mmCIF file of C-alpha atoms in Angstrom:
data_model
loop_
_atom_site.group_PDB
_atom_site.id
_atom_site.type_symbol
_atom_site.label_atom_id
_atom_site.label_comp_id
_atom_site.label_asym_id
_atom_site.label_seq_id
_atom_site.Cartn_x
_atom_site.Cartn_y
_atom_site.Cartn_z
ATOM 1 C CA UNK A 1 -113.829 160.638 97.276
ATOM 2 C CA UNK A 2 -110.872 158.659 96.152
ATOM 3 C CA UNK A 3 -109.489 155.723 98.197
ATOM 4 C CA UNK A 4 -106.331 153.590 97.784
ATOM 5 C CA UNK A 5 -106.622 150.061 98.917
ATOM 6 C CA UNK A 6 -103.168 148.364 99.296
ATOM 7 C CA UNK A 7 -103.690 144.652 100.290
ATOM 8 C CA UNK A 8 -101.905 141.663 98.646
ATOM 9 C CA UNK A 9 -104.780 139.243 99.366
ATOM 10 C CA UNK A 10 -106.445 139.767 95.917
ATOM 11 C CA UNK A 11 -109.620 138.126 97.261
ATOM 12 C CA UNK A 12 -109.981 140.525 100.331
ATOM 13 C CA UNK A 13 -108.587 143.573 98.249
ATOM 14 C CA UNK A 14 -111.480 143.015 95.519
ATOM 15 C CA UNK A 15 -114.005 142.597 98.150
ATOM 16 C CA UNK A 16 -113.046 145.804 99.835
ATOM 17 C CA UNK A 17 -112.784 147.619 96.382
ATOM 18 C CA UNK A 18 -116.551 146.329 95.652
ATOM 19 C CA UNK A 19 -117.875 147.392 98.787
ATOM 20 C CA UNK A 20 -116.509 150.771 98.714
ATOM 21 C CA UNK A 21 -117.220 151.326 95.260
ATOM 22 C CA UNK A 22 -120.876 150.581 96.844
ATOM 23 C CA UNK A 23 -120.417 153.243 99.090
ATOM 24 C CA UNK A 24 -119.716 155.831 96.523
ATOM 25 C CA UNK A 25 -116.145 156.008 96.433
ATOM 26 C CA UNK A 26 -113.660 155.944 93.581
ATOM 27 C CA UNK A 27 -111.286 153.151 94.526
ATOM 28 C CA UNK A 28 -107.642 152.236 93.209
ATOM 29 C CA UNK A 29 -106.041 149.114 94.376
ATOM 30 C CA UNK A 30 -102.319 148.047 94.609
ATOM 31 C CA UNK A 31 -101.142 144.412 95.591
ATOM 32 C CA UNK A 32 -97.712 145.316 97.074
ATOM 33 C CA UNK A 33 -96.056 147.910 99.256
ATOM 34 C CA UNK A 34 -93.842 149.355 96.540
ATOM 35 C CA UNK A 35 -96.606 149.841 94.153
ATOM 36 C CA UNK A 36 -98.934 151.368 96.931
ATOM 37 C CA UNK A 37 -96.228 153.930 98.116
ATOM 38 C CA UNK A 38 -95.948 155.065 94.219
ATOM 39 C CA UNK A 39 -99.804 155.577 94.033
ATOM 40 C CA UNK A 40 -99.702 157.463 97.250
ATOM 41 C CA UNK A 41 -96.974 159.701 96.461
ATOM 42 C CA UNK A 42 -98.353 160.675 93.083
ATOM 43 C CA UNK A 43 -101.954 160.632 93.655
ATOM 44 C CA UNK A 44 -104.002 162.890 96.022
ATOM 45 C CA UNK A 45 -106.237 160.485 97.629
ATOM 46 C CA UNK A 46 -108.834 161.178 100.453
ATOM 47 C CA UNK A 47 -107.759 157.979 102.460
ATOM 48 C CA UNK A 48 -105.797 154.960 102.086
ATOM 49 C CA UNK A 49 -106.699 151.288 103.547
ATOM 50 C CA UNK A 50 -103.174 149.993 104.383
ATOM 51 C CA UNK A 51 -102.501 146.281 105.065
ATOM 52 C CA UNK A 52 -99.541 145.819 107.306
ATOM 53 C CA UNK A 53 -97.887 142.465 105.863
ATOM 54 C CA UNK A 54 -97.278 143.393 102.240
ATOM 55 C CA UNK A 55 -94.452 142.040 99.739
ATOM 56 C CA UNK A 56 -91.693 144.373 98.784
ATOM 57 C CA UNK A 57 -92.546 147.066 101.385
ATOM 58 C CA UNK A 58 -94.475 146.227 104.490
ATOM 59 C CA UNK A 59 -97.160 148.886 105.947
ATOM 60 C CA UNK A 60 -95.286 150.390 108.416
ATOM 61 C CA UNK A 61 -92.420 151.005 106.131
ATOM 62 C CA UNK A 62 -94.988 152.469 103.587
ATOM 63 C CA UNK A 63 -96.778 154.864 105.938
ATOM 64 C CA UNK A 64 -93.443 156.075 107.193
ATOM 65 C CA UNK A 65 -91.937 157.049 104.021
ATOM 66 C CA UNK A 66 -95.121 158.805 102.992
ATOM 67 C CA UNK A 67 -95.328 160.810 105.897
ATOM 68 C CA UNK A 68 -91.362 161.718 105.670
ATOM 69 C CA UNK A 69 -92.255 162.620 102.087
ATOM 70 C CA UNK A 70 -94.761 165.233 103.255
ATOM 71 C CA UNK A 71 -97.712 163.280 102.469
ATOM 72 C CA UNK A 72 -100.730 163.487 105.071
ATOM 73 C CA UNK A 73 -103.445 161.599 103.484
ATOM 74 C CA UNK A 74 -105.385 159.553 106.516
ATOM 75 C CA UNK A 75 -104.351 156.035 106.892
ATOM 76 C CA UNK A 76 -106.601 153.107 108.192
ATOM 77 C CA UNK A 77 -104.449 150.314 108.756
ATOM 78 C CA UNK A 78 -105.231 146.585 108.812
ATOM 79 C CA UNK A 79 -103.638 144.772 111.462
ATOM 80 C CA UNK A 80 -103.473 141.313 112.469
ATOM 81 C CA UNK A 81 -105.805 139.778 115.335
ATOM 82 C CA UNK A 82 -104.823 141.064 118.672
ATOM 83 C CA UNK A 83 -101.603 142.567 117.279
ATOM 84 C CA UNK A 84 -100.939 145.241 119.956
ATOM 85 C CA UNK A 85 -97.701 145.690 118.490
ATOM 86 C CA UNK A 86 -98.738 146.054 115.142
ATOM 87 C CA UNK A 87 -101.525 148.589 116.214
ATOM 88 C CA UNK A 88 -98.715 150.448 118.245
ATOM 89 C CA UNK A 89 -96.126 150.602 115.917
ATOM 90 C CA UNK A 90 -98.620 151.535 112.965
ATOM 91 C CA UNK A 91 -99.783 154.608 115.004
ATOM 92 C CA UNK A 92 -96.245 155.517 115.661
ATOM 93 C CA UNK A 93 -95.077 155.712 111.810
ATOM 94 C CA UNK A 94 -98.185 157.704 111.137
ATOM 95 C CA UNK A 95 -101.347 155.805 110.698
ATOM 96 C CA UNK A 96 -104.377 157.535 111.963
ATOM 97 C CA UNK A 97 -106.572 154.551 112.931
ATOM 98 C CA UNK A 98 -106.634 150.720 112.546
ATOM 99 C CA UNK A 99 -108.862 147.797 112.438
ATOM 100 C CA UNK A 100 -108.086 144.189 113.272
ATOM 101 C CA UNK A 101 -108.413 141.246 110.829
ATOM 102 C CA UNK A 102 -110.824 139.578 110.514
ATOM 103 C CA UNK A 103 -113.300 142.784 110.603
ATOM 104 C CA UNK A 104 -116.726 143.754 109.486
ATOM 105 C CA UNK A 105 -116.863 145.746 106.569
ATOM 106 C CA UNK A 106 -119.547 147.874 108.165
ATOM 107 C CA UNK A 107 -117.278 148.812 110.829
ATOM 108 C CA UNK A 108 -114.204 149.376 108.342
ATOM 109 C CA UNK A 109 -116.291 151.631 106.225
ATOM 110 C CA UNK A 110 -117.550 153.786 109.597
ATOM 111 C CA UNK A 111 -114.118 154.178 110.454
ATOM 112 C CA UNK A 112 -113.198 155.213 107.121
ATOM 113 C CA UNK A 113 -115.785 157.927 106.907
ATOM 114 C CA UNK A 114 -114.687 159.187 110.341
ATOM 115 C CA UNK A 115 -111.109 159.838 109.107
ATOM 116 C CA UNK A 116 -112.438 161.400 106.008
ATOM 117 C CA UNK A 117 -114.357 163.712 108.313
ATOM 118 C CA UNK A 118 -111.611 164.641 110.360
ATOM 119 C CA UNK A 119 -109.395 165.432 107.384
ATOM 120 C CA UNK A 120 -105.679 165.552 107.053
ATOM 121 C CA UNK A 121 -103.407 165.325 109.938
ATOM 122 C CA UNK A 122 -101.323 168.426 110.327
ATOM 123 C CA UNK A 123 -97.671 167.678 110.148
ATOM 124 C CA UNK A 124 -96.050 168.134 113.359
ATOM 125 C CA UNK A 125 -93.886 171.186 113.488
ATOM 126 C CA UNK A 126 -90.101 170.903 113.140
ATOM 127 C CA UNK A 127 -88.630 172.144 116.428
ATOM 128 C CA UNK A 128 -85.190 174.255 116.128
ATOM 129 C CA UNK A 129 -82.827 175.133 118.835
ATOM 130 C CA UNK A 130 -80.079 177.019 117.300
ATOM 131 C CA UNK A 131 -78.916 174.899 114.473
ATOM 132 C CA UNK A 132 -80.376 171.787 115.947
ATOM 133 C CA UNK A 133 -83.389 170.545 114.199
ATOM 134 C CA UNK A 134 -85.981 167.866 115.678
ATOM 135 C CA UNK A 135 -88.500 166.660 113.226
ATOM 136 C CA UNK A 136 -91.075 164.806 115.079
ATOM 137 C CA UNK A 137 -92.801 163.154 111.846
ATOM 138 C CA UNK A 138 -89.509 162.151 110.319
ATOM 139 C CA UNK A 139 -88.192 160.999 113.732
ATOM 140 C CA UNK A 140 -85.015 162.965 112.678
ATOM 141 C CA UNK A 141 -82.522 164.854 114.503
ATOM 142 C CA UNK A 142 -80.141 166.709 112.508
ATOM 143 C CA UNK A 143 -77.349 169.332 113.835
ATOM 144 C CA UNK A 144 -76.718 171.930 110.843
ATOM 145 C CA UNK A 145 -76.300 169.640 107.863
ATOM 146 C CA UNK A 146 -75.337 166.487 109.755
ATOM 147 C CA UNK A 147 -77.881 163.853 110.842
ATOM 148 C CA UNK A 148 -77.690 162.812 114.307
ATOM 149 C CA UNK A 149 -78.455 159.150 114.894
ATOM 150 C CA UNK A 150 -80.492 158.560 118.076
ATOM 151 C CA UNK A 151 -82.375 155.798 119.639
ATOM 152 C CA UNK A 152 -86.189 155.894 119.927
ATOM 153 C CA UNK A 153 -85.859 156.593 123.647
ATOM 154 C CA UNK A 154 -83.443 159.394 123.169
ATOM 155 C CA UNK A 155 -85.403 160.840 120.538
ATOM 156 C CA UNK A 156 -88.557 160.833 122.777
ATOM 157 C CA UNK A 157 -86.256 162.553 125.668
ATOM 158 C CA UNK A 158 -85.273 165.139 123.261
ATOM 159 C CA UNK A 159 -88.484 165.664 121.659
ATOM 160 C CA UNK A 160 -90.400 166.441 125.327
ATOM 161 C CA UNK A 161 -87.467 168.613 126.273
ATOM 162 C CA UNK A 162 -87.528 170.786 123.300
ATOM 163 C CA UNK A 163 -91.273 170.899 123.397
ATOM 164 C CA UNK A 164 -90.888 172.768 126.754
ATOM 165 C CA UNK A 165 -88.015 174.944 125.377
ATOM 166 C CA UNK A 166 -87.360 177.614 128.037
ATOM 167 C CA UNK A 167 -88.750 175.858 130.849
ATOM 168 C CA UNK A 168 -87.250 173.869 133.563
ATOM 169 C CA UNK A 169 -88.623 170.353 133.428
ATOM 170 C CA UNK A 170 -87.991 167.889 136.367
ATOM 171 C CA UNK A 171 -86.748 164.320 135.880
ATOM 172 C CA UNK A 172 -90.332 163.224 137.208
ATOM 173 C CA UNK A 173 -91.870 165.135 134.262
ATOM 174 C CA UNK A 174 -89.669 163.371 131.630
ATOM 175 C CA UNK A 175 -90.089 160.180 133.307
ATOM 176 C CA UNK A 176 -93.951 160.338 133.386
ATOM 177 C CA UNK A 177 -94.276 161.587 129.700
ATOM 178 C CA UNK A 178 -91.321 159.343 127.969
ATOM 179 C CA UNK A 179 -91.981 156.269 129.905
ATOM 180 C CA UNK A 180 -95.013 154.146 130.500
ATOM 181 C CA UNK A 181 -96.843 153.467 133.875
ATOM 182 C CA UNK A 182 -95.372 149.943 133.935
ATOM 183 C CA UNK A 183 -91.764 151.347 134.598
ATOM 184 C CA UNK A 184 -90.868 151.064 138.425
ATOM 185 C CA UNK A 185 -86.923 151.881 138.103
ATOM 186 C CA UNK A 186 -84.946 154.916 139.342
ATOM 187 C CA UNK A 187 -85.920 158.246 138.190
ATOM 188 C CA UNK A 188 -82.239 158.690 137.670
ATOM 189 C CA UNK A 189 -82.419 156.724 134.378
ATOM 190 C CA UNK A 190 -83.380 160.065 133.053
ATOM 191 C CA UNK A 191 -79.712 161.278 133.650
ATOM 192 C CA UNK A 192 -78.199 158.313 131.570
ATOM 193 C CA UNK A 193 -80.653 159.225 128.728
ATOM 194 C CA UNK A 194 -79.864 163.061 128.964
ATOM 195 C CA UNK A 195 -75.979 162.230 129.218
ATOM 196 C CA UNK A 196 -76.358 159.880 126.025
ATOM 197 C CA UNK A 197 -78.080 163.031 124.361
ATOM 198 C CA UNK A 198 -74.975 165.181 125.269
ATOM 199 C CA UNK A 199 -72.492 163.024 123.838
ATOM 200 C CA UNK A 200 -74.417 162.830 120.570
ATOM 201 C CA UNK A 201 -75.833 166.213 119.732
ATOM 202 C CA UNK A 202 -73.474 168.653 121.812
ATOM 203 C CA UNK A 203 -69.874 167.475 122.385
ATOM 204 C CA UNK A 204 -68.978 166.685 118.975
ATOM 205 C CA UNK A 205 -70.333 170.142 117.856
ATOM 206 C CA UNK A 206 -68.820 172.049 120.986
ATOM 207 C CA UNK A 207 -72.525 173.060 121.801
ATOM 208 C CA UNK A 208 -74.376 172.989 124.944
ATOM 209 C CA UNK A 209 -78.185 172.379 124.345
ATOM 210 C CA UNK A 210 -79.494 170.812 127.490
ATOM 211 C CA UNK A 211 -78.659 172.776 130.956
ATOM 212 C CA UNK A 212 -78.740 171.039 134.069
ATOM 213 C CA UNK A 213 -80.838 173.088 136.651
ATOM 214 C CA UNK A 214 -79.224 172.134 140.072
ATOM 215 C CA UNK A 215 -82.010 170.424 142.282
ATOM 216 C CA UNK A 216 -84.819 171.047 139.758
ATOM 217 C CA UNK A 217 -84.149 169.289 136.575
ATOM 218 C CA UNK A 218 -83.128 170.373 132.795
ATOM 219 C CA UNK A 219 -83.759 173.258 130.465
ATOM 220 C CA UNK A 220 -83.594 173.571 126.684
ATOM 221 C CA UNK A 221 -83.039 177.046 125.583
ATOM 222 C CA UNK A 222 -84.511 178.157 122.173
ATOM 223 C CA UNK A 223 -81.315 179.836 120.928
ATOM 224 C CA UNK A 224 -78.960 177.040 121.751
ATOM 225 C CA UNK A 225 -75.545 177.643 123.262
ATOM 226 C CA UNK A 226 -72.055 177.594 122.205
ATOM 227 C CA UNK A 227 -69.329 176.075 124.579
ATOM 228 C CA UNK A 228 -66.819 179.005 125.319
#
């Protein structure tokens, strides 16, 4: 088993290297994000141990770029103590698990073994509606050959509707799956985002992707539709 440790604290990196070698792993070490990304793309590792705060390229961007390049090596991310936003962002960019600093090596080694047992995560399937392409892993939307810039929330709404292609989805269902339970606003906020999506993915291309089903919600049809 071969592991890549990307950690700019050289003392900690060396402690991790020695500990993991003692566990029977072959271990490579990088001290900055740029070098870590190079190694992650050119070598078939069984897992990465990845710090968030790195020179040149932080851990979030490293993980995101690695996933966009189609590399699905399991990633164990090292985050700050009580760093809830670090943990959330790490998972959103493709990390598989995290441990918070300071941590015990025993706990880290156990998490790493669990990741390796689970194997490589499967890349989420790209969804296509006519010539509209929605790539959940890369968080990218494209109409034909043209990239369409969406906010994180717009993308989440589109991704959910596309995942229910052919079904009528109520505003409440969209709200439940895209917003968290702390949201206490009006359910019609969904209309605002659907309108914004139509302005971006449909109007400029004379397309109609998201249909309104009066009194019931919205429906995305798998084949897409060209406006008459």
